[in-house]
PDB file of C-alpha atoms in Angstrom:
ATOM      1  CA  MET A   1     -16.416  -3.091 -38.653  1.00 37.00           C
ATOM      2  CA  ARG A   2     -13.370  -5.314 -39.166  1.00 39.00           C
ATOM      3  CA  GLN A   3     -12.991  -7.947 -36.482  1.00 47.00           C
ATOM      4  CA  PRO A   4      -9.515  -8.607 -35.001  1.00 46.00           C
ATOM      5  CA  SER A   5      -7.653 -11.632 -36.296  1.00 46.00           C
ATOM      6  CA  GLU A   6      -6.570 -14.379 -33.921  1.00 46.00           C
ATOM      7  CA  ILE A   7      -2.961 -13.193 -33.868  1.00 46.00           C
ATOM      8  CA  GLU A   8      -3.592  -9.473 -34.002  1.00 48.00           C
ATOM      9  CA  VAL A   9      -2.135  -7.420 -31.159  1.00 45.00           C
ATOM     10  CA  LEU A  10      -4.616  -4.929 -29.731  1.00 45.00           C
ATOM     11  CA  ALA A  11      -3.950  -1.665 -27.876  1.00 42.00           C
ATOM     12  CA  VAL A  12      -6.026  -1.255 -24.725  1.00 44.00           C
ATOM     13  CA  PRO A  13      -5.927   1.194 -21.793  1.00 48.00           C
ATOM     14  CA  SER A  14      -3.590   0.009 -19.047  1.00 49.00           C
ATOM     15  CA  SER A  15      -5.218   2.244 -16.443  1.00 50.00           C
ATOM     16  CA  PRO A  16      -8.219   4.602 -16.395  1.00 48.00           C
ATOM     17  CA  GLU A  17      -6.089   7.177 -14.590  1.00 52.00           C
ATOM     18  CA  THR A  18      -3.012   7.176 -16.811  1.00 48.00           C
ATOM     19  CA  GLY A  19      -4.669   6.590 -20.159  1.00 51.00           C
ATOM     20  CA  ARG A  20      -1.549   4.732 -21.305  1.00 50.00           C
ATOM     21  CA  LEU A  21      -2.008   1.920 -23.789  1.00 42.00           C
ATOM     22  CA  ARG A  22      -0.638  -1.589 -23.625  1.00 49.00           C
ATOM     23  CA  ARG A  23      -0.760  -4.276 -26.263  1.00 62.00           C
ATOM     24  CA  ILE A  24      -2.375  -7.675 -25.886  1.00 72.00           C
ATOM     25  CA  THR A  25      -3.313 -10.543 -28.200  1.00 86.00           C
ATOM     26  CA  THR A  26      -6.883 -11.346 -29.159  1.00 88.00           C
ATOM     27  CA  ALA A  27      -6.789 -14.322 -26.784  1.00 91.00           C
ATOM     28  CA  GLY A  28      -5.714 -11.904 -24.076  1.00 91.00           C
ATOM     29  CA  ALA A  29      -8.605  -9.568 -24.887  1.00 92.00           C
ATOM     30  CA  ILE A  30     -11.071 -12.459 -24.694  1.00 94.00           C
ATOM     31  CA  TYR A  31      -9.560 -13.522 -21.375  1.00 94.00           C
ATOM     32  CA  GLN A  32      -9.869 -10.018 -19.948  1.00 93.00           C
ATOM     33  CA  ARG A  33     -13.486  -9.669 -21.049  1.00 94.00           C
ATOM     34  CA  LEU A  34     -14.518 -13.028 -19.600  1.00 96.00           C
ATOM     35  CA  HIS A  35     -12.488 -12.459 -16.439  1.00 95.00           C
ATOM     36  CA  ALA A  36     -14.235  -9.129 -15.827  1.00 93.00           C
ATOM     37  CA  ASP A  37     -17.663 -10.632 -16.495  1.00 95.00           C
ATOM     38  CA  ILE A  38     -17.038 -13.535 -14.111  1.00 95.00           C
ATOM     39  CA  VAL A  39     -15.633 -11.438 -11.262  1.00 92.00           C
ATOM     40  CA  SER A  40     -18.458  -8.898 -11.604  1.00 89.00           C
ATOM     41  CA  LEU A  41     -20.986 -11.783 -11.613  1.00 91.00           C
ATOM     42  CA  ARG A  42     -22.361 -10.730 -14.980  1.00 92.00           C
ATOM     43  CA  MET A  43     -21.468 -14.367 -15.647  1.00 95.00           C
ATOM     44  CA  PRO A  44     -22.604 -16.085 -12.416  1.00 94.00           C
ATOM     45  CA  PRO A  45     -21.314 -19.373 -11.001  1.00 95.00           C
ATOM     46  CA  GLY A  46     -22.714 -22.328 -12.912  1.00 93.00           C
ATOM     47  CA  MET A  47     -23.230 -20.453 -16.168  1.00 95.00           C
ATOM     48  CA  LEU A  48     -22.379 -22.476 -19.261  1.00 95.00           C
ATOM     49  CA  LEU A  49     -19.804 -20.841 -21.542  1.00 95.00           C
ATOM     50  CA  GLN A  50     -20.167 -21.819 -25.198  1.00 92.00           C
ATOM     51  CA  GLU A  51     -16.968 -21.636 -27.205  1.00 92.00           C
ATOM     52  CA  LYS A  52     -18.788 -21.078 -30.490  1.00 92.00           C
ATOM     53  CA  ARG A  53     -20.856 -18.186 -29.164  1.00 93.00           C
ATOM     54  CA  ILE A  54     -17.783 -16.482 -27.675  1.00 94.00           C
ATOM     55  CA  ALA A  55     -15.853 -17.026 -30.906  1.00 93.00           C
ATOM     56  CA  ASP A  56     -18.717 -15.529 -32.921  1.00 93.00           C
ATOM     57  CA  ASP A  57     -18.894 -12.510 -30.603  1.00 91.00           C
ATOM     58  CA  PHE A  58     -15.220 -11.774 -31.221  1.00 90.00           C
ATOM     59  CA  GLY A  59     -15.188 -12.782 -34.878  1.00 91.00           C
ATOM     60  CA  VAL A  60     -12.475 -15.406 -34.413  1.00 90.00           C
ATOM     61  CA  SER A  61     -12.116 -19.177 -34.475  1.00 90.00           C
ATOM     62  CA  ARG A  62     -12.289 -21.231 -31.311  1.00 90.00           C
ATOM     63  CA  THR A  63      -8.503 -21.383 -30.874  1.00 92.00           C
ATOM     64  CA  PRO A  64      -8.009 -18.074 -28.992  1.00 93.00           C
ATOM     65  CA  VAL A  65     -11.227 -18.748 -27.067  1.00 94.00           C
ATOM     66  CA  ARG A  66      -9.860 -22.058 -25.828  1.00 93.00           C
ATOM     67  CA  GLU A  67      -6.612 -20.367 -24.840  1.00 95.00           C
ATOM     68  CA  ALA A  68      -8.542 -17.782 -22.823  1.00 95.00           C
ATOM     69  CA  LEU A  69     -10.704 -20.436 -21.162  1.00 96.00           C
ATOM     70  CA  LEU A  70      -7.615 -22.436 -20.220  1.00 95.00           C
ATOM     71  CA  ARG A  71      -6.139 -19.384 -18.486  1.00 95.00           C
ATOM     72  CA  LEU A  72      -9.405 -18.854 -16.629  1.00 96.00           C
ATOM     73  CA  SER A  73      -9.398 -22.498 -15.574  1.00 96.00           C
ATOM     74  CA  GLU A  74      -5.854 -22.169 -14.241  1.00 94.00           C
ATOM     75  CA  GLY A  75      -7.047 -19.175 -12.210  1.00 91.00           C
ATOM     76  CA  GLY A  76      -9.946 -21.110 -10.703  1.00 93.00           C
ATOM     77  CA  LEU A  77     -12.668 -19.156 -12.492  1.00 96.00           C
ATOM     78  CA  VAL A  78     -14.024 -21.813 -14.844  1.00 96.00           C
ATOM     79  CA  ASP A  79     -14.307 -25.583 -14.789  1.00 96.00           C
ATOM     80  CA  ILE A  80     -13.668 -27.385 -18.070  1.00 94.00           C
ATOM     81  CA  TYR A  81     -15.422 -30.719 -18.603  1.00 92.00           C
ATOM     82  CA  PRO A  82     -14.247 -32.361 -21.860  1.00 85.00           C
ATOM     83  CA  GLN A  83     -17.533 -34.142 -22.480  1.00 80.00           C
ATOM     84  CA  SER A  84     -19.889 -31.530 -21.098  1.00 83.00           C
ATOM     85  CA  GLY A  85     -18.432 -28.090 -21.755  1.00 89.00           C
ATOM     86  CA  THR A  86     -17.131 -25.195 -19.697  1.00 95.00           C
ATOM     87  CA  VAL A  87     -18.956 -23.591 -16.785  1.00 96.00           C
ATOM     88  CA  VAL A  88     -18.183 -20.665 -14.497  1.00 97.00           C
ATOM     89  CA  SER A  89     -16.811 -22.142 -11.272  1.00 96.00           C
ATOM     90  CA  ARG A  90     -18.396 -21.732  -7.870  1.00 94.00           C
ATOM     91  CA  VAL A  91     -16.650 -19.550  -5.308  1.00 92.00           C
ATOM     92  CA  PRO A  92     -14.443 -21.802  -3.123  1.00 91.00           C
ATOM     93  CA  VAL A  93     -15.070 -20.705   0.452  1.00 86.00           C
ATOM     94  CA  SER A  94     -11.814 -22.284   1.640  1.00 85.00           C
ATOM     95  CA  ALA A  95      -9.773 -19.892  -0.543  1.00 87.00           C
ATOM     96  CA  ILE A  96     -11.095 -16.693   1.048  1.00 86.00           C
ATOM     97  CA  PRO A  97      -9.360 -16.665   4.490  1.00 86.00           C
ATOM     98  CA  GLU A  98      -5.928 -17.395   3.039  1.00 90.00           C
ATOM     99  CA  ALA A  99      -6.341 -14.646   0.432  1.00 91.00           C
ATOM    100  CA  VAL A 100      -7.196 -12.170   3.181  1.00 90.00           C
ATOM    101  CA  VAL A 101      -4.035 -13.141   5.094  1.00 93.00           C
ATOM    102  CA  VAL A 102      -1.943 -12.463   1.994  1.00 95.00           C
ATOM    103  CA  ARG A 103      -3.662  -9.110   1.436  1.00 95.00           C
ATOM    104  CA  LYS A 104      -3.018  -8.038   5.023  1.00 96.00           C
ATOM    105  CA  ALA A 105       0.667  -8.905   4.782  1.00 96.00           C
ATOM    106  CA  LEU A 106       1.307  -7.202   1.457  1.00 97.00           C
ATOM    107  CA  GLU A 107      -1.016  -4.215   1.733  1.00 98.00           C
ATOM    108  CA  GLY A 108       0.109  -3.617   5.293  1.00 97.00           C
ATOM    109  CA  THR A 109       3.563  -3.124   3.837  1.00 97.00           C
ATOM    110  CA  THR A 110       2.494  -0.870   0.965  1.00 98.00           C
ATOM    111  CA  VAL A 111       0.358   1.432   3.098  1.00 98.00           C
ATOM    112  CA  GLU A 112       3.029   1.681   5.786  1.00 98.00           C
ATOM    113  CA  THR A 113       5.622   2.658   3.183  1.00 98.00           C
ATOM    114  CA  ALA A 114       3.221   5.043   1.432  1.00 98.00           C
ATOM    115  CA  ALA A 115       2.595   6.857   4.716  1.00 98.00           C
ATOM    116  CA  LEU A 116       6.264   7.755   4.939  1.00 98.00           C
ATOM    117  CA  ILE A 117       6.536   9.260   1.463  1.00 98.00           C
ATOM    118  CA  ALA A 118       3.036  10.369   0.365  1.00 98.00           C
ATOM    119  CA  THR A 119       2.925  13.850  -1.141  1.00 98.00           C
ATOM    120  CA  ALA A 120       0.106  16.377  -1.202  1.00 98.00           C
ATOM    121  CA  ALA A 121      -0.587  15.315  -4.783  1.00 98.00           C
ATOM    122  CA  ASP A 122      -0.865  11.690  -3.654  1.00 98.00           C
ATOM    123  CA  ILE A 123      -3.412  12.612  -0.990  1.00 98.00           C
ATOM    124  CA  ALA A 124      -5.385  14.665  -3.517  1.00 98.00           C
ATOM    125  CA  ARG A 125      -5.447  11.604  -5.765  1.00 98.00           C
ATOM    126  CA  LEU A 126      -6.909   9.493  -2.959  1.00 98.00           C
ATOM    127  CA  ASP A 127      -9.423  12.234  -2.138  1.00 98.00           C
ATOM    128  CA  ALA A 128     -10.691  12.170  -5.721  1.00 98.00           C
ATOM    129  CA  ILE A 129     -11.105   8.389  -5.602  1.00 98.00           C
ATOM    130  CA  ILE A 130     -12.989   8.528  -2.289  1.00 98.00           C
ATOM    131  CA  ALA A 131     -15.245  11.285  -3.637  1.00 98.00           C
ATOM    132  CA  ARG A 132     -16.164   9.113  -6.612  1.00 98.00           C
ATOM    133  CA  GLN A 133     -16.819   6.164  -4.306  1.00 96.00           C
ATOM    134  CA  ARG A 134     -19.079   8.287  -2.130  1.00 96.00           C
ATOM    135  CA  SER A 135     -21.043   9.324  -5.210  1.00 96.00           C
ATOM    136  CA  HIS A 136     -21.416   5.730  -6.420  1.00 94.00           C
ATOM    137  CA  ALA A 137     -22.507   4.605  -2.950  1.00 92.00           C
ATOM    138  CA  ALA A 138     -25.205   7.293  -2.911  1.00 92.00           C
ATOM    139  CA  THR A 139     -26.622   6.067  -6.221  1.00 92.00           C
ATOM    140  CA  GLY A 140     -26.174   2.373  -5.433  1.00 89.00           C
ATOM    141  CA  ASN A 141     -23.808   1.829  -8.362  1.00 91.00           C
ATOM    142  CA  THR A 142     -22.004  -1.234  -7.026  1.00 87.00           C
ATOM    143  CA  SER A 143     -20.068  -1.942 -10.212  1.00 86.00           C
ATOM    144  CA  SER A 144     -18.468   1.500 -10.448  1.00 92.00           C
ATOM    145  CA  PHE A 145     -17.963   1.530  -6.680  1.00 92.00           C
ATOM    146  CA  HIS A 146     -15.979  -1.698  -6.868  1.00 88.00           C
ATOM    147  CA  GLU A 147     -13.848  -0.326  -9.693  1.00 92.00           C
ATOM    148  CA  GLU A 148     -12.970   2.715  -7.585  1.00 96.00           C
ATOM    149  CA  ASP A 149     -12.214   0.439  -4.644  1.00 94.00           C
ATOM    150  CA  GLU A 150      -9.667  -1.316  -6.825  1.00 94.00           C
ATOM    151  CA  THR A 151      -8.265   2.048  -7.915  1.00 97.00           C
ATOM    152  CA  PHE A 152      -7.846   3.154  -4.281  1.00 98.00           C
ATOM    153  CA  HIS A 153      -5.790   0.126  -3.284  1.00 97.00           C
ATOM    154  CA  GLU A 154      -3.791   0.195  -6.499  1.00 98.00           C
ATOM    155  CA  ALA A 155      -3.013   3.884  -5.925  1.00 98.00           C
ATOM    156  CA  ILE A 156      -1.562   3.116  -2.503  1.00 98.00           C
ATOM    157  CA  ALA A 157       0.676   0.430  -3.995  1.00 98.00           C
ATOM    158  CA  GLN A 158       1.860   2.929  -6.592  1.00 98.00           C
ATOM    159  CA  ILE A 159       2.460   5.643  -3.998  1.00 98.00           C
ATOM    160  CA  SER A 160       4.541   3.183  -1.970  1.00 98.00           C
ATOM    161  CA  GLY A 161       6.786   2.505  -4.956  1.00 98.00           C
ATOM    162  CA  TYR A 162       5.729  -1.163  -5.114  1.00 97.00           C
ATOM    163  CA  PRO A 163       3.142  -1.286  -7.928  1.00 96.00           C
ATOM    164  CA  GLY A 164       3.984  -4.911  -8.644  1.00 97.00           C
ATOM    165  CA  ILE A 165       2.464  -5.930  -5.330  1.00 97.00           C
ATOM    166  CA  TRP A 166      -0.973  -4.932  -6.604  1.00 96.00           C
ATOM    167  CA  THR A 167      -0.424  -7.025  -9.728  1.00 94.00           C
ATOM    168  CA  ILE A 168       0.216 -10.030  -7.506  1.00 95.00           C
ATOM    169  CA  LEU A 169      -2.785  -9.305  -5.316  1.00 95.00           C
ATOM    170  CA  LYS A 170      -5.225  -9.065  -8.207  1.00 92.00           C
ATOM    171  CA  THR A 171      -4.657 -12.764  -8.800  1.00 91.00           C
ATOM    172  CA  VAL A 172      -4.641 -13.724  -5.120  1.00 92.00           C
ATOM    173  CA  LYS A 173      -7.895 -11.979  -4.239  1.00 91.00           C
ATOM    174  CA  VAL A 174     -10.062 -12.907  -7.207  1.00 92.00           C
ATOM    175  CA  GLN A 175     -12.369 -15.197  -5.194  1.00 91.00           C
ATOM    176  CA  ILE A 176     -12.766 -12.520  -2.517  1.00 88.00           C
ATOM    177  CA  ASP A 177     -13.820 -10.089  -5.220  1.00 88.00           C
ATOM    178  CA  ARG A 178     -16.540 -12.408  -6.461  1.00 90.00           C
ATOM    179  CA  ALA A 179     -17.982 -12.845  -2.974  1.00 85.00           C
ATOM    180  CA  ARG A 180     -17.730  -9.112  -2.234  1.00 81.00           C
ATOM    181  CA  ARG A 181     -19.886  -8.306  -5.240  1.00 80.00           C
ATOM    182  CA  LEU A 182     -22.676 -10.010  -3.313  1.00 79.00           C
ATOM    183  CA  THR A 183     -21.932  -8.295   0.000  1.00 74.00           C
ATOM    184  CA  LEU A 184     -22.034  -4.704  -1.274  1.00 67.00           C
ATOM    185  CA  PRO A 185     -25.787  -4.580  -1.945  1.00 64.00           C
ATOM    186  CA  VAL A 186     -26.833  -7.251   0.566  1.00 57.00           C
ATOM    187  CA  LEU A 187     -24.929  -6.025   3.613  1.00 55.00           C
ATOM    188  CA  ALA A 188     -24.902  -2.270   2.813  1.00 67.00           C
ATOM    189  CA  ARG A 189     -21.122  -2.384   2.876  1.00 79.00           C
ATOM    190  CA  MET A 190     -20.383   0.595   0.624  1.00 87.00           C
ATOM    191  CA  ASP A 191     -20.784   3.347   3.223  1.00 90.00           C
ATOM    192  CA  ASN A 192     -18.502   1.467   5.609  1.00 90.00           C
ATOM    193  CA  VAL A 193     -15.847   1.090   2.917  1.00 92.00           C
ATOM    194  CA  VAL A 194     -15.878   4.837   2.252  1.00 95.00           C
ATOM    195  CA  HIS A 195     -15.428   5.494   5.973  1.00 95.00           C
ATOM    196  CA  GLU A 196     -12.575   2.989   6.264  1.00 96.00           C
ATOM    197  CA  HIS A 197     -10.839   4.406   3.191  1.00 98.00           C
ATOM    198  CA  THR A 198     -11.103   7.879   4.674  1.00 98.00           C
ATOM    199  CA  ILE A 199      -9.368   6.716   7.866  1.00 98.00           C
ATOM    200  CA  ILE A 200      -6.562   5.188   5.788  1.00 98.00           C
ATOM    201  CA  ARG A 201      -6.278   8.398   3.788  1.00 98.00           C
ATOM    202  CA  ASP A 202      -6.065  10.507   6.949  1.00 98.00           C
ATOM    203  CA  ALA A 203      -3.264   8.328   8.343  1.00 98.00           C
ATOM    204  CA  LEU A 204      -1.341   8.690   5.087  1.00 98.00           C
ATOM    205  CA  ALA A 205      -1.817  12.468   5.129  1.00 98.00           C
ATOM    206  CA  ALA A 206      -0.495  12.555   8.710  1.00 98.00           C
ATOM    207  CA  HIS A 207       2.482  10.376   7.703  1.00 98.00           C
ATOM    208  CA  ASP A 208       1.568   8.018  10.536  1.00 98.00           C
ATOM    209  CA  ALA A 209       2.802   4.641   9.300  1.00 98.00           C
ATOM    210  CA  THR A 210       1.540   2.704  12.318  1.00 98.00           C
ATOM    211  CA  ALA A 211      -1.942   4.193  12.117  1.00 98.00           C
ATOM    212  CA  ALA A 212      -2.020   3.590   8.366  1.00 98.00           C
ATOM    213  CA  ARG A 213      -1.088  -0.066   8.766  1.00 98.00           C
ATOM    214  CA  ASN A 214      -3.612  -0.595  11.577  1.00 98.00           C
ATOM    215  CA  ALA A 215      -6.350   1.070   9.539  1.00 98.00           C
ATOM    216  CA  MET A 216      -5.579  -1.090   6.533  1.00 97.00           C
ATOM    217  CA  ILE A 217      -5.543  -4.294   8.586  1.00 96.00           C
ATOM    218  CA  HIS A 218      -8.907  -3.363  10.113  1.00 95.00           C
ATOM    219  CA  HIS A 219     -10.287  -2.574   6.678  1.00 93.00           C
ATOM    220  CA  LEU A 220      -9.108  -5.849   5.184  1.00 92.00           C
ATOM    221  CA  SER A 221     -10.456  -7.811   8.157  1.00 88.00           C
ATOM    222  CA  ALA A 222     -13.900  -6.545   7.200  1.00 79.00           C
ATOM    223  CA  VAL A 223     -13.343  -7.739   3.630  1.00 66.00           C
ATOM    224  CA  ILE A 224     -14.173 -11.304   4.677  1.00 65.00           C
ATOM    225  CA  PRO A 225     -17.831 -11.641   3.740  1.00 58.00           C
ATOM    226  CA  ASP A 226     -20.452 -13.325   5.879  1.00 69.00           C
ATOM    227  CA  VAL A 227     -20.203 -16.527   3.891  1.00 73.00           C
ATOM    228  CA  ASP A 228     -22.926 -18.325   5.834  1.00 75.00           C
ATOM    229  CA  GLU A 229     -25.442 -15.594   5.051  1.00 77.00           C
ATOM    230  CA  LEU A 230     -24.363 -15.426   1.424  1.00 77.00           C
ATOM    231  CA  ARG A 231     -24.582 -19.189   1.110  1.00 80.00           C
ATOM    232  CA  SER A 232     -28.137 -19.140   2.397  1.00 81.00           C
ATOM    233  CA  ARG A 233     -29.077 -16.480  -0.149  1.00 83.00           C
ATOM    234  CA  TYR A 234     -27.072 -17.911  -3.055  1.00 85.00           C
ATOM    235  CA  PRO A 235     -26.679 -21.648  -2.364  1.00 87.00           C
ATOM    236  CA  ASP A 236     -25.559 -22.417  -5.922  1.00 89.00           C
ATOM    237  CA  TYR A 237     -22.746 -19.840  -5.946  1.00 91.00           C
ATOM    238  CA  PHE A 238     -20.398 -21.383  -3.357  1.00 90.00           C
ATOM    239  CA  CYS A 239     -18.572 -24.640  -2.811  1.00 89.00           C
TER     240      CYS A 239
END
């Protein structure tokens, strides 16, 4: 199969729900792949990333790989050492509380607004997401569960009419997401998330903006992982 060139623009799905395509460069595709692997912990903190191996995997030179790694470094996901190489960064504990504060402020606004204008079709959309989450929780599929969790929060931003807020939050909360991947199996968090999402959904269906905001704030308060416990289990993952 022909490999993409370094300047080729690729068409990729913009959203699993819409099926619409958007166009990105090869460097962008490499960035997205590595970003997903790091956040999902398929590439754990401390893992060495070899430019040549990544370039070979994508069938390109090292130039777009370096561009992707630089973007990841700017986002706090990799550390680049000129003489030693590039490694996946540890999760900075100090970044988690501030990210939660930002999420509460912005998602409190989106859910409150969504509660005022949500339609029956919007609620049905949330019901479908929660049903898929419940199924993934039952089978212990943490990866798919997390993806549906993202879809749930993104859907609320879209319902509110402020989809750009979710775009901002995806960058803000990236370190939370890495830590949460450890909490889902360790702390049996998935069932609680389904319950909390259901409460948010019910408030939206009732068009109760205050209840929706309170439910979201409670939900996001529980997002903060037990860092001390995680640190004891995974001492090399945090800094």
